[in-house]
Tab-separated table of C-alpha atoms and ligand atoms in Angstrom:
chain	number	residue	atom	x	y	z
H	1	MET	CA	-37.788	31.915	3.646
H	2	ASP	CA	-36.344	32.179	7.113
H	3	ILE	CA	-33.158	30.174	7.637
H	4	LYS	CA	-33.842	30.203	11.373
H	5	ASP	CA	-36.298	27.369	10.652
H	6	PHE	CA	-33.365	25.227	9.577
H	7	ARG	CA	-30.892	26.376	12.209
H	8	PHE	CA	-30.090	24.131	15.165
H	9	ASP	CA	-27.999	25.757	17.861
H	10	GLY	CA	-28.833	23.540	20.810
H	11	THR	CA	-32.026	25.355	21.829
H	12	LYS	CA	-34.342	22.952	19.970
H	13	LYS	CA	-33.935	19.308	19.077
H	14	PHE	CA	-33.568	18.054	15.526
H	15	LYS	CA	-35.943	15.158	14.868
H	16	VAL	CA	-35.555	13.357	11.555
H	17	LYS	CA	-39.157	12.114	11.629
H	18	LYS	CA	-40.603	15.594	12.049
H	19	PHE	CA	-38.532	17.210	9.310
H	20	ASP	CA	-40.138	17.769	5.894
H	21	THR	CA	-37.416	17.136	3.290
H	22	LYS	CA	-39.713	18.280	0.461
H	23	GLN	CA	-40.488	21.750	1.779
H	24	LYS	CA	-39.877	24.741	-0.442
H	25	GLY	CA	-40.410	27.644	1.937
H	26	SER	CA	-42.316	30.610	0.616
H	27	PHE	CA	-41.064	30.175	-2.948
H	28	ASP	CA	-43.848	29.709	-5.463
H	29	ASP	CA	-41.568	28.185	-7.997
H	30	ARG	CA	-38.047	27.262	-8.921
H	31	VAL	CA	-37.453	30.414	-11.000
H	32	GLU	CA	-38.059	32.680	-8.019
H	33	ALA	CA	-35.634	30.655	-5.886
H	34	GLU	CA	-33.010	30.717	-8.623
H	35	ASP	CA	-33.265	34.509	-8.974
H	36	ARG	CA	-32.704	34.898	-5.248
H	37	ARG	CA	-29.768	32.506	-5.443
H	38	ASP	CA	-28.110	34.489	-8.227
H	39	ASP	CA	-28.440	37.672	-6.155
H	40	HIS	CA	-26.764	35.875	-3.266
H	41	ILE	CA	-23.864	34.711	-5.421
H	42	MET	CA	-23.251	38.369	-6.331
H	43	ASP	CA	-23.340	39.308	-2.633
H	44	LEU	CA	-21.007	36.429	-1.840
H	45	GLN	CA	-18.397	37.708	-4.311
H	46	GLY	CA	-18.261	41.098	-2.626
H	47	LEU	CA	-18.186	39.602	0.860
H	48	GLN	CA	-15.433	37.160	-0.073
H	49	ASP	CA	-13.325	40.011	-1.491
H	50	ARG	CA	-13.595	41.830	1.825
H	51	LEU	CA	-12.940	38.686	3.883
H	52	TYR	CA	-9.772	38.044	1.874
H	53	ALA	CA	-8.582	41.655	1.993
H	54	GLU	CA	-9.207	41.931	5.730
H	55	GLY	CA	-7.475	38.595	6.424
H	56	LYS	CA	-8.685	38.356	10.022
H	57	GLU	CA	-11.348	35.645	10.059
H	58	GLY	CA	-11.694	32.403	8.150
H	59	VAL	CA	-14.773	30.305	7.359
H	60	LEU	CA	-15.226	26.542	7.430
H	61	ILE	CA	-18.284	25.147	5.645
H	62	ILE	CA	-18.973	21.467	6.314
H	63	PHE	CA	-21.314	19.446	4.089
H	64	GLN	CA	-22.624	16.142	5.395
H	65	ALA	CA	-25.279	13.994	3.758
H	66	MET	CA	-26.380	10.577	2.594
H	67	ASP	CA	-25.317	9.561	-0.934
H	68	ALA	CA	-27.005	11.437	-3.799
H	69	ALA	CA	-28.279	14.187	-1.515
H	70	GLY	CA	-26.476	16.790	-3.633
H	71	LYS	CA	-23.223	17.394	-1.756
H	72	ASP	CA	-21.023	17.711	-4.835
H	73	GLY	CA	-23.479	20.013	-6.578
H	74	SER	CA	-23.760	22.170	-3.452
H	75	VAL	CA	-19.977	22.480	-3.196
H	76	ARG	CA	-19.803	23.437	-6.898
H	77	TYR	CA	-22.575	25.909	-6.375
H	78	VAL	CA	-20.921	27.696	-3.422
H	79	MET	CA	-17.687	27.820	-5.444
H	80	SER	CA	-19.387	29.280	-8.513
H	81	GLY	CA	-18.603	32.898	-9.007
H	82	ILE	CA	-16.246	33.269	-6.058
H	83	ASN	CA	-12.547	33.906	-6.418
H	84	PRO	CA	-10.775	30.496	-6.510
H	85	ALA	CA	-7.736	32.031	-4.797
H	86	GLY	CA	-9.751	32.482	-1.616
H	87	VAL	CA	-11.399	29.072	-1.352
H	88	SER	CA	-10.314	25.453	-0.959
H	89	VAL	CA	-12.241	22.185	-0.952
H	90	HIS	CA	-11.334	18.959	0.834
H	91	ASN	CA	-13.014	15.586	0.360
H	92	PHE	CA	-12.919	13.185	3.276
H	93	LYS	CA	-12.685	9.596	2.094
H	94	VAL	CA	-12.050	6.320	3.910
H	95	PRO	CA	-8.995	7.195	6.042
H	96	SER	CA	-5.585	6.019	4.884
H	97	SER	CA	-3.382	3.981	7.239
H	98	LYS	CA	-1.369	7.138	7.922
H	99	GLU	CA	-4.545	9.029	8.827
H	100	LEU	CA	-5.671	6.172	11.050
H	101	SER	CA	-2.355	6.308	12.858
H	102	HIS	CA	-3.351	9.762	14.168
H	103	ASP	CA	-6.356	10.954	16.184
H	104	PHE	CA	-9.506	11.362	14.084
H	105	LEU	CA	-9.357	15.172	13.996
H	106	TRP	CA	-5.794	15.294	12.691
H	107	ARG	CA	-6.555	15.075	8.994
H	108	ALA	CA	-9.101	17.875	9.281
H	109	MET	CA	-6.878	20.125	11.382
H	110	LYS	CA	-4.168	19.944	8.721
H	111	VAL	CA	-6.478	21.549	6.174
H	112	ALA	CA	-8.454	23.907	8.423
H	113	PRO	CA	-9.059	27.368	6.931
H	114	GLN	CA	-6.547	30.187	6.973
H	115	ARG	CA	-7.633	33.708	7.854
H	116	GLY	CA	-9.290	35.379	4.893
H	117	MET	CA	-10.160	32.033	3.316
H	118	ILE	CA	-13.290	29.942	2.876
H	119	THR	CA	-12.644	26.217	3.276
H	120	ILE	CA	-15.252	23.664	2.266
H	121	PHE	CA	-15.280	20.148	3.683
H	122	ASN	CA	-17.110	17.582	1.536
H	123	ARG	CA	-17.731	15.152	4.422
H	124	SER	CA	-15.589	15.755	7.485
H	125	TYR	CA	-14.595	14.484	10.923
H	126	TYR	CA	-18.331	13.919	11.459
H	127	GLU	CA	-17.868	10.675	9.498
H	128	ASP	CA	-16.138	9.444	12.655
H	129	VAL	CA	-19.439	9.620	14.519
H	130	LEU	CA	-21.606	8.606	11.522
H	131	VAL	CA	-20.272	5.832	9.263
H	132	VAL	CA	-17.930	4.698	12.033
H	133	LYS	CA	-20.820	4.481	14.502
H	134	VAL	CA	-23.191	2.748	12.075
H	135	HIS	CA	-20.642	0.085	11.111
H	136	LYS	CA	-18.789	-0.034	14.463
H	137	LEU	CA	-15.558	0.669	12.576
H	138	HIS	CA	-13.858	1.890	15.737
H	139	LYS	CA	-13.621	-1.764	16.742
H	140	LYS	CA	-11.679	-2.601	13.583
H	141	VAL	CA	-8.918	-0.006	13.778
H	142	PRO	CA	-5.866	0.082	16.028
H	143	LEU	CA	-7.189	1.812	19.149
H	144	PRO	CA	-6.282	0.922	22.733
H	145	GLU	CA	-8.938	-0.992	24.658
H	146	ARG	CA	-9.351	1.755	27.221
H	147	VAL	CA	-10.647	4.012	24.415
H	148	VAL	CA	-13.081	1.571	22.817
H	149	THR	CA	-15.847	1.885	25.383
H	150	ASP	CA	-19.598	2.471	25.169
H	151	ASP	CA	-18.895	6.171	25.638
H	152	ILE	CA	-16.621	6.587	22.648
H	153	PHE	CA	-19.141	8.536	20.548
H	154	GLU	CA	-20.298	10.739	23.424
H	155	GLU	CA	-16.628	11.524	23.967
H	156	ARG	CA	-16.106	12.274	20.291
H	157	TYR	CA	-19.079	14.668	20.274
H	158	GLU	CA	-17.388	16.538	23.119
H	159	GLN	CA	-14.050	16.533	21.320
H	160	ILE	CA	-15.695	17.876	18.161
H	161	LYS	CA	-17.556	20.540	20.124
H	162	ASN	CA	-14.355	21.596	21.836
H	163	TYR	CA	-12.455	21.715	18.548
H	164	GLU	CA	-15.132	23.855	16.915
H	165	LYS	CA	-15.232	26.145	19.958
H	166	HIS	CA	-11.471	26.442	19.689
H	167	LEU	CA	-11.791	27.462	16.034
H	168	HIS	CA	-14.511	29.970	16.874
H	169	GLN	CA	-12.539	31.508	19.712
H	170	ASN	CA	-9.531	31.834	17.422
H	171	GLY	CA	-11.406	33.804	14.800
H	172	PHE	CA	-12.993	31.187	12.537
H	173	ARG	CA	-16.646	30.570	11.737
H	174	VAL	CA	-17.902	27.029	11.399
H	175	ILE	CA	-21.029	26.422	9.322
H	176	LYS	CA	-22.313	22.854	9.393
H	177	ILE	CA	-24.832	21.798	6.761
H	178	PHE	CA	-26.735	18.510	6.696
H	179	LEU	CA	-28.435	18.030	3.335
H	180	ASN	CA	-31.460	16.090	4.439
H	181	VAL	CA	-32.789	13.987	1.581
H	182	SER	CA	-35.581	11.416	1.923
H	183	LYS	CA	-35.114	7.722	1.272
H	184	GLU	CA	-37.662	7.917	-1.590
H	185	GLU	CA	-35.821	10.773	-3.283
H	186	GLN	CA	-32.512	8.932	-2.936
H	187	LYS	CA	-34.106	5.973	-4.727
H	188	GLU	CA	-35.189	8.250	-7.614
H	189	ARG	CA	-31.696	9.700	-7.903
H	190	PHE	CA	-30.037	6.263	-7.818
H	191	LEU	CA	-32.424	5.080	-10.572
H	192	GLN	CA	-31.474	8.123	-12.675
H	193	ARG	CA	-27.813	7.271	-12.183
H	194	ILE	CA	-28.429	3.714	-13.365
H	195	ASP	CA	-30.701	4.649	-16.291
H	196	ASP	CA	-28.602	7.502	-17.673
H	197	PRO	CA	-25.286	6.246	-19.141
H	198	ALA	CA	-23.722	9.674	-18.585
H	199	ARG	CA	-24.384	9.303	-14.878
H	200	ASN	CA	-23.427	5.629	-14.454
H	201	TRP	CA	-20.039	6.621	-13.056
H	202	LYS	CA	-21.762	8.320	-10.130
H	203	PHE	CA	-23.279	5.062	-8.924
H	204	SER	CA	-21.316	2.589	-6.845
H	205	ASP	CA	-22.445	-0.771	-5.457
H	206	GLY	CA	-21.618	0.428	-1.967
H	207	ASP	CA	-24.337	3.076	-2.278
H	208	ILE	CA	-27.017	0.362	-2.157
H	209	VAL	CA	-25.336	-1.296	0.830
H	210	GLU	CA	-25.304	1.994	2.785
H	211	ARG	CA	-28.950	2.620	1.848
H	212	GLY	CA	-29.752	-0.580	3.724
H	213	TYR	CA	-28.567	1.118	6.909
H	214	TRP	CA	-30.800	4.174	6.412
H	215	LYS	CA	-32.471	4.074	9.835
H	216	LYS	CA	-29.173	3.682	11.654
H	217	TYR	CA	-27.697	6.584	9.694
H	218	MET	CA	-30.669	8.805	10.480
H	219	LYS	CA	-30.328	8.035	14.175
H	220	ALA	CA	-26.582	8.735	13.988
H	221	TYR	CA	-27.221	12.077	12.252
H	222	GLU	CA	-29.898	13.034	14.755
H	223	ASP	CA	-27.644	12.202	17.710
H	224	ALA	CA	-24.558	13.909	16.255
H	225	ILE	CA	-26.442	17.074	15.312
H	226	ASN	CA	-28.192	17.381	18.663
H	227	ALA	CA	-24.954	16.760	20.552
H	228	THR	CA	-22.813	19.239	18.609
H	229	ALA	CA	-25.192	22.105	17.752
H	230	THR	CA	-24.169	25.262	19.606
H	231	PRO	CA	-24.990	28.974	19.195
H	232	GLU	CA	-21.427	29.668	17.987
H	233	CYS	CA	-21.212	26.675	15.633
H	234	PRO	CA	-24.777	25.816	14.635
H	235	TRP	CA	-26.007	23.056	12.374
H	236	TYR	CA	-28.293	23.830	9.453
H	237	VAL	CA	-30.538	20.994	8.356
H	238	VAL	CA	-31.410	21.773	4.746
H	239	PRO	CA	-34.426	20.135	3.054
H	240	ALA	CA	-32.754	18.498	0.066
H	241	ASP	CA	-35.459	16.737	-1.951
H	242	ARG	CA	-35.652	19.776	-4.228
H	243	LYS	CA	-32.147	20.697	-5.281
H	244	TRP	CA	-33.099	24.247	-6.273
H	245	PHE	CA	-34.544	24.917	-2.835
H	246	ALA	CA	-31.540	23.397	-1.052
H	247	ARG	CA	-29.206	25.688	-3.010
H	248	ALA	CA	-31.289	28.758	-2.242
H	249	VAL	CA	-31.116	27.896	1.474
H	250	ILE	CA	-27.361	27.241	1.326
H	251	ALA	CA	-26.787	30.583	-0.413
H	252	GLU	CA	-28.741	32.356	2.293
H	253	ILE	CA	-26.868	30.565	5.095
H	254	VAL	CA	-23.424	31.388	3.691
H	255	VAL	CA	-24.255	34.996	2.803
H	256	SER	CA	-25.953	35.738	6.118
H	257	THR	CA	-22.991	34.302	8.055
H	258	LEU	CA	-20.526	36.444	6.106
H	259	GLU	CA	-22.771	39.479	6.498
H	260	SER	CA	-22.836	38.973	10.262
H	261	MET	CA	-19.021	38.894	10.215
H	262	ASN	CA	-19.062	42.150	8.245
H	263	PRO	CA	-15.502	42.001	6.907
H	264	GLN	CA	-14.001	45.326	5.844
H	265	PHE	CA	-11.302	46.402	3.425
H	266	PRO	CA	-8.286	47.521	5.481
H	267	GLU	CA	-8.354	51.256	6.206
H	268	VAL	CA	-5.746	53.325	4.442
H	269	SER	CA	-3.947	55.692	6.828
H	270	GLU	CA	-3.452	59.374	6.007
H	271	GLU	CA	0.301	58.755	5.733
H	272	ARG	CA	-0.238	55.936	3.283
H	273	LYS	CA	-2.583	58.100	1.224
H	274	VAL	CA	0.210	60.685	0.897
H	275	GLU	CA	2.638	57.925	-0.156
H	276	LEU	CA	0.195	56.606	-2.736
H	277	LEU	CA	-0.160	60.092	-4.207
H	278	LYS	CA	3.624	60.250	-4.573
H	279	PHE	CA	3.640	56.928	-6.436
H	280	ARG	CA	0.828	58.224	-8.594
H	281	GLU	CA	2.887	61.276	-9.499
H	282	MET	CA	5.881	59.076	-10.325
H	283	LEU	CA	3.826	56.916	-12.668
H	284	ILE	CA	2.255	59.905	-14.410
H	285	ASN	CA	5.643	61.556	-14.926
H	286	GLU	CA	7.327	58.352	-16.094
H	287	MET	CA	9.361	58.884	-19.273
V	1	ADP	P1	-18.602	10.737	-1.912
V	1	ADP	O1	-19.612	9.669	-1.619
V	1	ADP	O2	-18.456	11.722	-0.792
V	1	ADP	O3	-18.796	11.366	-3.258
V	1	ADP	P2	-16.778	8.558	-1.998
V	1	ADP	O4	-17.710	7.788	-2.874
V	1	ADP	O5	-15.321	8.429	-2.258
V	1	ADP	O6	-17.152	10.085	-2.003
V	1	ADP	O7	-17.112	8.178	-0.495
V	1	ADP	C1	-16.284	8.441	0.536
V	1	ADP	C2	-16.506	7.326	1.522
V	1	ADP	O8	-15.581	7.471	2.573
V	1	ADP	C3	-17.894	7.357	2.147
V	1	ADP	O9	-18.481	6.097	2.049
V	1	ADP	C4	-17.618	7.713	3.600
V	1	ADP	O10	-18.525	7.163	4.489
V	1	ADP	C5	-16.225	7.155	3.767
V	1	ADP	N1	-15.520	7.764	4.894
V	1	ADP	C6	-15.213	9.062	5.088
V	1	ADP	N2	-14.624	9.245	6.281
V	1	ADP	C7	-14.552	8.039	6.862
V	1	ADP	C8	-14.063	7.572	8.113
V	1	ADP	N3	-13.527	8.403	9.005
V	1	ADP	N4	-14.132	6.263	8.363
V	1	ADP	C9	-14.666	5.415	7.457
V	1	ADP	N5	-15.163	5.786	6.279
V	1	ADP	C10	-15.111	7.080	5.974
Protein backbone atom coordinates (compact mmCIF):
# COMPACT_ATOMS: atom_id res chain seq x y z
CA MET A 1 0.00 0.00 0.00
CA ASP A 2 1.27 3.44 -0.86
CA ILE A 3 -0.39 6.25 1.09
CA LYS A 4 0.65 8.66 -1.65
CA ASP A 5 -2.37 7.32 -3.57
CA PHE A 6 -4.61 8.80 -0.90
CA ARG A 7 -2.68 12.01 -0.32
CA PHE A 8 -3.99 15.28 -1.74
CA ASP A 9 -1.60 18.20 -1.44
CA GLY A 10 -2.95 20.47 -4.15
CA THR A 11 -1.04 18.87 -7.04
CA LYS A 12 -3.95 16.65 -8.12
CA LYS A 13 -7.68 17.10 -7.77
CA PHE A 14 -9.86 14.93 -5.56
CA LYS A 15 -12.91 13.70 -7.47
CA VAL A 16 -15.54 11.86 -5.45
CA LYS A 17 -16.85 10.04 -8.54
CA LYS A 18 -13.45 8.64 -9.45
CA PHE A 19 -12.58 7.42 -5.97
CA ASP A 20 -13.05 3.72 -5.15
CA THR A 21 -14.27 3.54 -1.54
CA LYS A 22 -14.05 -0.27 -1.54
CA GLN A 23 -10.38 -0.58 -2.46
CA LYS A 24 -8.10 -2.62 -0.25
CA GLY A 25 -4.67 -1.84 -1.67
CA SER A 26 -2.26 -4.72 -2.00
CA PHE A 27 -3.62 -6.56 1.04
CA ASP A 28 -4.87 -10.04 0.24
CA ASP A 29 -6.95 -10.21 3.34
CA ARG A 30 -7.96 -8.56 6.56
CA VAL A 31 -5.49 -10.55 8.69
CA GLU A 32 -2.51 -9.20 6.77
CA ALA A 33 -3.77 -5.63 7.16
CA GLU A 34 -4.37 -6.13 10.87
CA ASP A 35 -0.83 -7.48 11.40
CA ARG A 36 0.59 -4.40 9.70
CA ARG A 37 -1.65 -2.20 11.82
CA ASP A 38 -0.45 -3.79 15.06
CA ASP A 39 3.17 -3.19 14.01
CA HIS A 40 2.31 0.45 13.40
CA ILE A 41 0.70 0.85 16.81
CA MET A 42 3.99 -0.36 18.34
CA ASP A 43 5.91 2.17 16.22
CA LEU A 44 3.45 4.88 17.22
CA GLN A 45 4.09 4.27 20.93
CA GLY A 46 7.82 4.81 20.51
CA LEU A 47 7.35 7.86 18.31
CA GLN A 48 4.85 9.41 20.71
CA ASP A 49 7.28 8.92 23.62
CA ARG A 50 9.93 10.83 21.70
CA LEU A 51 7.51 13.55 20.58
CA TYR A 52 6.46 14.09 24.19
CA ALA A 53 10.00 14.03 25.57
CA GLU A 54 11.28 16.42 22.91
CA GLY A 55 8.33 18.80 23.42
CA LYS A 56 9.06 20.86 20.30
CA GLU A 57 6.36 19.94 17.78
CA GLY A 58 2.71 19.07 18.18
CA VAL A 59 0.36 17.11 15.91
CA LEU A 60 -3.25 17.81 14.98
CA ILE A 61 -5.20 14.94 13.41
CA ILE A 62 -8.58 15.93 11.96
CA PHE A 63 -11.22 13.32 11.12
CA GLN A 64 -14.08 14.32 8.85
CA ALA A 65 -16.70 11.99 7.41
CA MET A 66 -20.35 11.28 6.74
CA ASP A 67 -22.26 9.49 9.53
CA ALA A 68 -21.31 5.84 10.13
CA ALA A 69 -18.09 6.13 8.16
CA GLY A 70 -16.11 4.98 11.20
CA LYS A 71 -14.89 8.23 12.77
CA ASP A 72 -15.35 7.14 16.37
CA GLY A 73 -13.72 3.78 15.77
CA SER A 74 -10.79 5.46 14.00
CA VAL A 75 -10.28 7.86 16.90
CA ARG A 76 -10.38 4.92 19.35
CA TYR A 77 -7.96 3.05 17.18
CA VAL A 78 -5.37 5.85 17.01
CA MET A 79 -5.69 6.24 20.79
CA SER A 80 -5.20 2.53 21.45
CA GLY A 81 -1.83 1.75 22.86
CA ILE A 82 -0.57 5.32 23.05
CA ASN A 83 0.08 7.13 26.30
CA PRO A 84 -3.15 8.96 27.29
CA ALA A 85 -1.09 11.72 28.91
CA GLY A 86 0.15 12.81 25.50
CA VAL A 87 -3.11 12.84 23.56
CA SER A 88 -6.44 14.67 23.69
CA VAL A 89 -9.64 14.31 21.70
CA HIS A 90 -12.21 17.00 20.92
CA ASN A 91 -15.65 16.44 19.39
CA PHE A 92 -17.14 19.29 17.42
CA LYS A 93 -20.91 19.41 17.80
CA VAL A 94 -23.52 21.97 16.79
CA PRO A 95 -21.98 25.22 18.08
CA SER A 96 -23.30 26.69 21.32
CA SER A 97 -24.52 30.30 21.40
CA LYS A 98 -21.22 31.27 23.04
CA GLU A 99 -19.28 29.58 20.24
CA LEU A 100 -21.45 31.28 17.63
CA SER A 101 -20.69 34.62 19.23
CA HIS A 102 -17.05 34.17 18.14
CA ASP A 103 -15.46 33.60 14.73
CA PHE A 104 -15.77 30.00 13.51
CA LEU A 105 -12.13 29.10 14.21
CA TRP A 106 -12.24 30.23 17.83
CA ARG A 107 -13.50 27.02 19.38
CA ALA A 108 -10.83 25.02 17.57
CA MET A 109 -8.00 27.41 18.41
CA LYS A 110 -8.81 27.07 22.11
CA VAL A 111 -8.06 23.35 21.99
CA ALA A 112 -5.25 23.29 19.42
CA PRO A 113 -2.36 20.96 20.30
CA GLN A 114 0.45 21.82 22.67
CA ARG A 115 4.03 20.98 21.77
CA GLY A 116 4.75 17.32 22.43
CA MET A 117 1.07 16.41 22.20
CA ILE A 118 -1.18 14.70 19.68
CA THR A 119 -4.62 16.29 19.44
CA ILE A 120 -7.45 14.57 17.61
CA PHE A 121 -10.43 16.49 16.26
CA ASN A 122 -13.56 14.37 15.72
CA ARG A 123 -15.12 16.78 13.18
CA SER A 124 -13.61 20.25 13.17
CA TYR A 125 -13.84 23.77 11.76
CA TYR A 126 -14.37 22.06 8.39
CA GLU A 127 -18.02 21.63 9.46
CA ASP A 128 -18.26 25.38 8.81
CA VAL A 129 -17.70 24.75 5.11
CA LEU A 130 -19.58 21.42 5.01
CA VAL A 131 -22.82 21.18 7.02
CA VAL A 132 -23.05 24.97 7.09
CA LYS A 133 -22.69 25.15 3.31
CA VAL A 134 -25.11 22.30 2.61
CA HIS A 135 -27.84 23.76 4.84
CA LYS A 136 -26.96 27.45 4.32
CA LEU A 137 -26.68 27.80 8.10
CA HIS A 138 -24.57 30.93 7.76
CA LYS A 139 -27.79 32.72 6.85
CA LYS A 140 -29.40 31.70 10.14
CA VAL A 141 -26.74 32.88 12.59
CA PRO A 142 -25.92 36.42 13.70
CA LEU A 143 -23.45 37.56 11.05
CA PRO A 144 -23.27 41.05 9.54
CA GLU A 145 -24.68 41.37 6.02
CA ARG A 146 -21.35 42.40 4.56
CA VAL A 147 -20.01 38.94 5.50
CA VAL A 148 -22.89 36.85 4.16
CA THR A 149 -21.98 37.05 0.49
CA ASP A 150 -21.62 34.48 -2.28
CA ASP A 151 -17.91 34.36 -1.49
CA ILE A 152 -18.25 33.36 2.14
CA PHE A 153 -17.06 29.77 1.64
CA GLU A 154 -14.19 30.72 -0.67
CA GLU A 155 -13.14 33.16 2.04
CA ARG A 156 -13.42 30.50 4.73
CA TYR A 157 -11.24 28.11 2.70
CA GLU A 158 -8.59 30.84 2.63
CA GLN A 159 -8.97 31.49 6.35
CA ILE A 160 -8.62 27.77 7.09
CA LYS A 161 -5.59 27.49 4.82
CA ASN A 162 -3.98 30.47 6.50
CA TYR A 163 -4.70 29.09 9.97
CA GLU A 164 -3.20 25.72 9.10
CA LYS A 165 -0.17 27.41 7.54
CA HIS A 166 0.19 29.41 10.73
CA LEU A 167 0.14 26.19 12.78
CA HIS A 168 2.68 24.58 10.46
CA GLN A 169 5.02 27.55 10.57
CA ASN A 170 4.81 27.55 14.36
CA GLY A 171 5.91 23.95 14.69
CA PHE A 172 2.71 21.91 14.40
CA ARG A 173 1.75 19.24 11.87
CA VAL A 174 -1.79 19.09 10.58
CA ILE A 175 -3.07 15.77 9.23
CA LYS A 176 -6.52 15.91 7.68
CA ILE A 177 -8.36 12.65 7.08
CA PHE A 178 -11.61 12.25 5.14
CA LEU A 179 -13.06 8.79 5.70
CA ASN A 180 -14.73 8.27 2.38
CA VAL A 181 -17.60 5.81 2.71
CA SER A 182 -20.08 5.00 -0.07
CA LYS A 183 -23.78 5.69 0.18
CA GLU A 184 -24.49 1.93 -0.14
CA GLU A 185 -22.14 1.06 2.72
CA GLN A 186 -23.69 3.77 4.90
CA LYS A 187 -27.09 2.17 4.27
CA GLU A 188 -25.74 -1.23 5.43
CA ARG A 189 -24.30 0.31 8.58
CA PHE A 190 -27.51 2.21 9.37
CA LEU A 191 -29.50 -1.03 8.93
CA GLN A 192 -27.12 -2.79 11.35
CA ARG A 193 -27.67 0.00 13.85
CA ILE A 194 -31.43 -0.41 13.57
CA ASP A 195 -31.43 -4.23 13.61
CA ASP A 196 -29.00 -4.70 16.49
CA PRO A 197 -30.48 -3.51 19.82
CA ALA A 198 -26.98 -2.97 21.22
CA ARG A 199 -26.33 -0.47 18.45
CA ASN A 200 -29.71 1.32 18.46
CA TRP A 201 -28.24 4.19 20.47
CA LYS A 202 -25.86 4.96 17.61
CA PHE A 203 -28.71 5.75 15.24
CA SER A 204 -30.44 9.11 15.23
CA ASP A 205 -33.32 10.30 13.05
CA GLY A 206 -31.17 13.16 11.82
CA ASP A 207 -28.82 10.64 10.20
CA ILE A 208 -31.49 9.77 7.62
CA VAL A 209 -32.19 13.45 6.97
CA GLU A 210 -28.49 14.16 6.30
CA ARG A 211 -28.29 11.09 4.04
CA GLY A 212 -30.87 12.81 1.85
CA TYR A 213 -28.32 15.53 1.15
CA TRP A 214 -25.60 13.06 0.09
CA LYS A 215 -24.81 14.67 -3.27
CA LYS A 216 -24.56 18.14 -1.77
CA TYR A 217 -22.26 16.84 0.96
CA MET A 218 -20.02 15.10 -1.56
CA LYS A 219 -19.73 18.30 -3.57
CA ALA A 220 -18.97 20.25 -0.39
CA TYR A 221 -16.26 17.73 0.59
CA GLU A 222 -14.75 17.78 -2.88
CA ASP A 223 -14.65 21.59 -2.94
CA ALA A 224 -13.29 21.94 0.61
CA ILE A 225 -10.59 19.31 0.10
CA ASN A 226 -9.43 20.72 -3.22
CA ALA A 227 -9.38 24.26 -1.85
CA THR A 228 -7.46 23.48 1.35
CA ALA A 229 -5.03 20.70 0.35
CA THR A 230 -1.45 21.96 0.51
CA PRO A 231 1.97 20.25 0.62
CA GLU A 232 2.44 21.32 4.26
CA CYS A 233 -1.08 20.38 5.40
CA PRO A 234 -2.32 17.68 3.04
CA TRP A 235 -5.64 15.89 3.01
CA TYR A 236 -5.79 12.11 3.02
CA VAL A 237 -8.91 10.61 1.48
CA VAL A 238 -9.19 7.15 3.02
CA PRO A 239 -11.35 4.44 1.39
CA ALA A 240 -13.68 3.58 4.26
CA ASP A 241 -16.03 0.85 3.05
CA ARG A 242 -13.75 -1.74 4.66
CA LYS A 243 -13.03 -0.64 8.20
CA TRP A 244 -9.93 -2.83 8.52
CA PHE A 245 -8.39 -1.26 5.43
CA ALA A 246 -9.24 2.28 6.56
CA ARG A 247 -7.50 1.65 9.89
CA ALA A 248 -4.42 0.23 8.21
CA VAL A 249 -4.21 3.36 6.03
CA ILE A 250 -4.73 5.67 9.02
CA ALA A 251 -1.99 3.89 10.96
CA GLU A 252 0.39 4.33 8.06
CA ILE A 253 -0.48 8.03 7.65
CA VAL A 254 0.05 8.84 11.33
CA VAL A 255 3.24 6.79 11.70
CA SER A 256 4.81 8.10 8.49
CA THR A 257 4.07 11.71 9.51
CA LEU A 258 5.69 11.20 12.92
CA GLU A 259 8.62 9.40 11.32
CA SER A 260 9.18 12.34 8.98
CA MET A 261 9.23 14.63 12.03
CA ASN A 262 11.81 12.32 13.61
CA PRO A 263 11.43 13.49 17.21
CA GLN A 264 14.39 12.78 19.50
CA PHE A 265 14.85 12.32 23.22
CA PRO A 266 16.61 15.43 24.56
CA GLU A 267 20.40 15.03 24.60
CA VAL A 268 21.99 14.76 28.00
CA SER A 269 25.00 17.09 28.35
CA GLU A 270 28.32 15.87 29.74
CA GLU A 271 27.79 18.08 32.81
CA ARG A 272 24.39 16.58 33.43
CA LYS A 273 25.81 13.07 33.08
CA VAL A 274 28.31 13.88 35.85
CA GLU A 275 25.45 15.22 38.02
CA LEU A 276 23.38 12.11 37.41
CA LEU A 277 26.31 9.93 38.48
CA LYS A 278 26.50 11.90 41.73
CA PHE A 279 22.80 11.30 42.38
CA ARG A 280 23.34 7.65 41.59
CA GLU A 281 26.09 7.47 44.19
CA MET A 282 23.87 9.18 46.75
CA LEU A 283 21.07 6.69 46.20
CA ILE A 284 23.39 3.69 46.39
CA ASN A 285 24.96 4.95 49.62
CA GLU A 286 21.63 5.86 51.20
CA MET A 287 21.34 4.54 54.77
P1 LIG B 1 -21.14 12.52 15.61
O1 LIG B 1 -22.13 12.39 14.49
O2 LIG B 1 -19.88 13.22 15.21
O3 LIG B 1 -20.92 11.23 16.34
P2 LIG B 1 -23.19 14.08 16.81
O4 LIG B 1 -24.21 13.04 16.48
O5 LIG B 1 -23.33 14.80 18.11
O6 LIG B 1 -21.74 13.48 16.73
O7 LIG B 1 -23.15 15.11 15.61
C1 LIG B 1 -22.58 16.33 15.70
C2 LIG B 1 -23.39 17.22 14.78
O8 LIG B 1 -22.92 18.54 14.92
C3 LIG B 1 -23.24 16.85 13.32
O9 LIG B 1 -24.50 16.72 12.73
C4 LIG B 1 -22.48 18.03 12.73
O10 LIG B 1 -22.80 18.29 11.41
C5 LIG B 1 -22.92 19.13 13.66
N1 LIG B 1 -22.00 20.27 13.64
C6 LIG B 1 -20.68 20.28 13.95
N2 LIG B 1 -20.16 21.50 13.74
C7 LIG B 1 -21.15 22.28 13.29
C8 LIG B 1 -21.23 23.64 12.88
N3 LIG B 1 -20.17 24.44 12.90
N4 LIG B 1 -22.42 24.10 12.50
C9 LIG B 1 -23.51 23.30 12.49
N5 LIG B 1 -23.50 22.01 12.84
C10 LIG B 1 -22.34 21.50 13.24
